[in-house]
Short mmCIF file of C-alpha atoms in Angstrom, two decimals:
data_model
loop_
_atom_site.label_atom_id
_atom_site.label_comp_id
_atom_site.label_asym_id
_atom_site.label_seq_id
_atom_site.Cartn_x
_atom_site.Cartn_y
_atom_site.Cartn_z
CA MET A 95 163.60 -84.05 -69.43
CA GLU A 96 160.84 -82.96 -67.01
CA GLN A 97 158.32 -85.02 -68.96
CA SER A 98 160.74 -87.91 -68.86
CA ILE A 99 161.02 -87.81 -65.04
CA SER A 100 157.25 -87.51 -64.75
CA ASN A 101 156.70 -90.49 -67.06
CA ILE A 102 159.31 -92.59 -65.34
CA TYR A 103 157.77 -91.74 -61.97
CA LYS A 104 154.33 -92.87 -63.12
CA GLU A 105 155.59 -96.00 -64.88
CA GLU A 106 158.38 -97.11 -62.55
CA LYS A 107 157.07 -96.06 -59.15
CA PRO A 108 155.49 -99.47 -58.38
CA ARG A 109 158.56 -101.46 -59.48
CA LEU A 110 161.01 -99.12 -57.78
CA PHE A 111 158.91 -99.24 -54.61
CA ASN A 112 158.85 -103.06 -54.72
CA TYR A 113 162.63 -103.07 -55.13
CA ILE A 114 163.03 -100.80 -52.10
CA LYS A 115 160.43 -102.75 -50.11
CA SER A 116 162.31 -105.99 -50.80
CA LYS A 117 165.31 -104.49 -49.00
CA ILE A 118 163.51 -102.47 -46.30
CA SER A 119 160.85 -104.24 -44.26
CA ASP A 120 159.24 -101.07 -42.90
CA PHE A 121 156.54 -99.85 -45.32
CA GLN A 122 156.73 -96.20 -44.26
CA GLU A 123 160.51 -96.16 -44.51
CA ALA A 124 160.32 -97.68 -48.00
CA GLU A 125 157.90 -94.94 -49.05
CA ASP A 126 160.22 -92.30 -47.59
CA ILE A 127 163.16 -93.68 -49.54
CA LEU A 128 161.11 -93.72 -52.74
CA SER A 129 160.23 -90.07 -52.19
CA GLU A 130 163.87 -89.21 -51.50
CA VAL A 131 164.90 -90.88 -54.76
CA PHE A 132 162.54 -88.75 -56.84
CA ILE A 133 163.35 -85.62 -54.86
CA GLN A 134 167.00 -86.20 -55.66
CA ALA A 135 166.06 -86.59 -59.34
CA ILE A 136 164.24 -83.27 -59.30
CA VAL A 137 167.05 -81.51 -57.40
CA ASN A 138 169.60 -82.84 -59.88
CA PHE A 139 167.41 -82.03 -62.86
CA ASN A 140 170.16 -80.22 -64.82
CA THR A 141 172.67 -83.01 -64.28
CA LEU A 142 170.21 -85.68 -65.40
CA GLU A 143 170.20 -84.39 -68.96
CA SER A 144 173.65 -85.91 -69.46
CA ILE A 145 172.60 -89.31 -68.08
CA ASP A 146 171.73 -91.87 -70.75
CA ASN A 147 170.00 -94.36 -68.46
CA LEU A 148 167.77 -92.41 -66.08
CA LEU A 149 166.08 -95.57 -64.82
CA GLY A 150 169.44 -97.12 -63.93
CA TRP A 151 170.40 -93.90 -62.16
CA LEU A 152 167.17 -94.01 -60.11
CA TYR A 153 167.82 -97.59 -59.01
CA THR A 154 171.39 -96.68 -58.06
CA VAL A 155 170.12 -93.76 -55.98
CA ALA A 156 167.57 -96.09 -54.37
CA LYS A 157 170.29 -98.62 -53.53
CA ASN A 158 172.44 -95.88 -52.00
CA LYS A 159 169.50 -94.58 -49.94
CA ILE A 160 168.85 -98.13 -48.69
CA VAL A 161 172.49 -98.49 -47.65
CA ASP A 162 172.30 -95.12 -45.88
CA SER A 163 169.20 -96.32 -44.06
CA TYR A 164 171.01 -99.44 -42.81
CA ARG A 165 173.92 -97.33 -41.64
CA LYS A 166 171.61 -95.01 -39.72
CA LYS A 167 169.95 -97.98 -38.07
CA ASN A 168 173.28 -99.45 -37.04
CA ARG A 169 174.27 -96.20 -35.36
CA LYS A 170 170.97 -95.97 -33.51
CA ILE A 171 170.83 -99.41 -31.95
CA HIS A 172 170.72 -99.19 -28.18
CA PHE A 173 170.50 -101.96 -25.68
CA SER A 174 167.21 -100.59 -24.42
CA GLU A 175 165.67 -101.41 -27.82
CA ILE A 176 166.34 -105.14 -27.56
CA ASP A 177 163.26 -107.21 -28.29
CA ASN A 178 163.79 -109.53 -25.35
CA GLN A 179 165.97 -108.14 -22.55
CA GLU A 180 164.90 -111.02 -20.37
CA ASN A 181 167.28 -113.31 -22.31
CA LEU A 182 170.26 -111.51 -20.78
CA TYR A 183 168.77 -111.79 -17.32
CA GLN A 184 168.08 -115.50 -17.85
CA LEU A 185 171.62 -116.11 -19.12
CA LEU A 186 173.01 -114.50 -15.97
CA SER A 187 170.46 -115.73 -13.46
CA ILE A 188 171.91 -117.23 -10.33
CA PRO A 189 169.41 -119.39 -8.48
CA GLY A 190 169.60 -119.49 -4.70
CA LYS A 191 171.62 -116.30 -4.22
CA ASP A 192 170.90 -114.05 -1.28
CA ILE A 193 169.99 -110.37 -1.60
CA ILE A 194 173.69 -109.36 -1.82
CA GLY A 195 174.18 -111.87 -4.61
CA LYS A 196 171.14 -110.52 -6.44
CA LEU A 197 172.43 -106.94 -6.10
CA ARG A 198 175.81 -107.98 -7.47
CA GLN A 199 174.06 -109.75 -10.30
CA GLN A 200 172.09 -106.59 -11.11
CA GLU A 201 175.31 -104.56 -11.04
CA LEU A 202 176.96 -107.07 -13.39
CA ILE A 203 174.03 -106.82 -15.79
CA GLU A 204 174.31 -103.03 -15.82
CA ILE A 205 178.05 -103.25 -16.52
CA ILE A 206 177.46 -105.70 -19.37
CA ILE A 207 174.80 -103.43 -20.87
CA GLU A 208 177.20 -100.46 -20.70
CA GLU A 209 179.97 -102.48 -22.36
CA ILE A 210 177.66 -103.76 -25.10
CA GLU A 211 176.65 -100.18 -25.90
CA LYS A 212 180.34 -99.24 -26.28
CA LEU A 213 180.89 -101.86 -29.01
CA PRO A 214 181.15 -100.73 -32.64
CA PRO A 215 177.58 -100.51 -34.04
CA GLU A 216 177.98 -103.42 -36.48
CA GLN A 217 179.28 -105.71 -33.71
CA MET A 218 176.62 -104.59 -31.25
CA GLU A 219 173.86 -105.19 -33.80
CA VAL A 220 174.85 -108.78 -34.60
CA LEU A 221 175.42 -109.61 -30.91
CA ILE A 222 172.03 -108.24 -29.90
CA GLU A 223 170.14 -109.73 -32.83
CA HIS A 224 171.72 -113.20 -32.53
CA GLU A 225 172.24 -113.70 -28.80
CA LEU A 226 169.48 -111.67 -27.24
CA ASN A 227 166.77 -111.49 -29.90
CA GLY A 228 167.34 -115.09 -31.00
CA LYS A 229 167.66 -114.37 -34.71
CA SER A 230 169.71 -116.70 -36.87
CA PHE A 231 172.75 -115.43 -38.74
CA ARG A 232 170.88 -116.18 -41.96
CA GLU A 233 167.97 -113.93 -40.91
CA ILE A 234 170.35 -111.15 -39.92
CA SER A 235 172.23 -111.54 -43.20
CA ARG A 236 169.03 -111.22 -45.22
CA LYS A 237 167.94 -108.16 -43.27
CA THR A 238 171.26 -106.33 -43.38
CA GLU A 239 172.66 -107.73 -46.65
CA VAL A 240 175.91 -108.49 -44.83
CA PRO A 241 177.59 -111.83 -45.69
CA LEU A 242 177.06 -114.64 -43.19
CA ASN A 243 180.77 -115.09 -42.39
CA THR A 244 181.15 -111.36 -41.76
CA LEU A 245 178.32 -111.49 -39.23
CA ILE A 246 179.90 -114.48 -37.47
CA SER A 247 183.24 -112.65 -37.30
CA ARG A 248 181.60 -109.52 -35.95
CA LYS A 249 179.94 -111.51 -33.18
CA GLN A 250 183.22 -113.22 -32.33
CA TYR A 251 185.00 -109.86 -32.13
CA ALA A 252 182.20 -108.48 -29.96
CA LEU A 253 182.39 -111.41 -27.54
CA LYS A 254 186.19 -111.21 -27.42
CA THR A 255 186.02 -107.48 -26.65
CA LEU A 256 183.40 -108.01 -23.94
CA ARG A 257 185.43 -110.80 -22.34
CA GLN A 258 188.53 -108.60 -22.25
CA LYS A 259 186.68 -105.63 -20.78
CA LEU A 260 184.88 -107.72 -18.18
CA LYS A 261 188.10 -109.48 -17.25
CA LYS A 262 189.69 -106.07 -16.60
CA LEU A 263 186.75 -105.23 -14.35
CA SER A 264 187.18 -108.49 -12.43
CA TRP A 265 183.58 -109.37 -13.22
CA ARG A 266 183.94 -112.81 -11.64
CA ASN A 267 183.84 -111.11 -8.27
CA TYR A 268 180.23 -110.19 -8.97
CA VAL A 269 178.87 -113.72 -9.11
#
């Protein structure tokens, strides 16, 4: 079996890497996942003897590692990592306000940021990517492998939640 893993590694490494790379845009992360796949094969060496299709097993492990990677990313998204924070400021800009108005506006922005960070990770991700980073639902769907309608629903739930929370805070008093 050891020879079999070694041969499969040599023969399938490029194809398996391309498969992973097609799902993960970051080159280093794709390499890390590839390494994790073969490490798991070595760790589970004794179990692999009973597997008829080792190549299929490797691709399944790769797919699972990719899904794990997406889940980790979703948990780690923070508002401070938004590509273009200025979009939020532009959306909320109030021309002609005095210094008190500007301070209230800044306070409102901080409240909105706090509330966005409290959203479930999958809702926060689609809201940030679509509204603030300007990505289309189709782009987000390709990146995350989440169906288009699911992304649209997540954004709607996120906006509904934000509206409810801001309404409770009487946010209209800020502008």
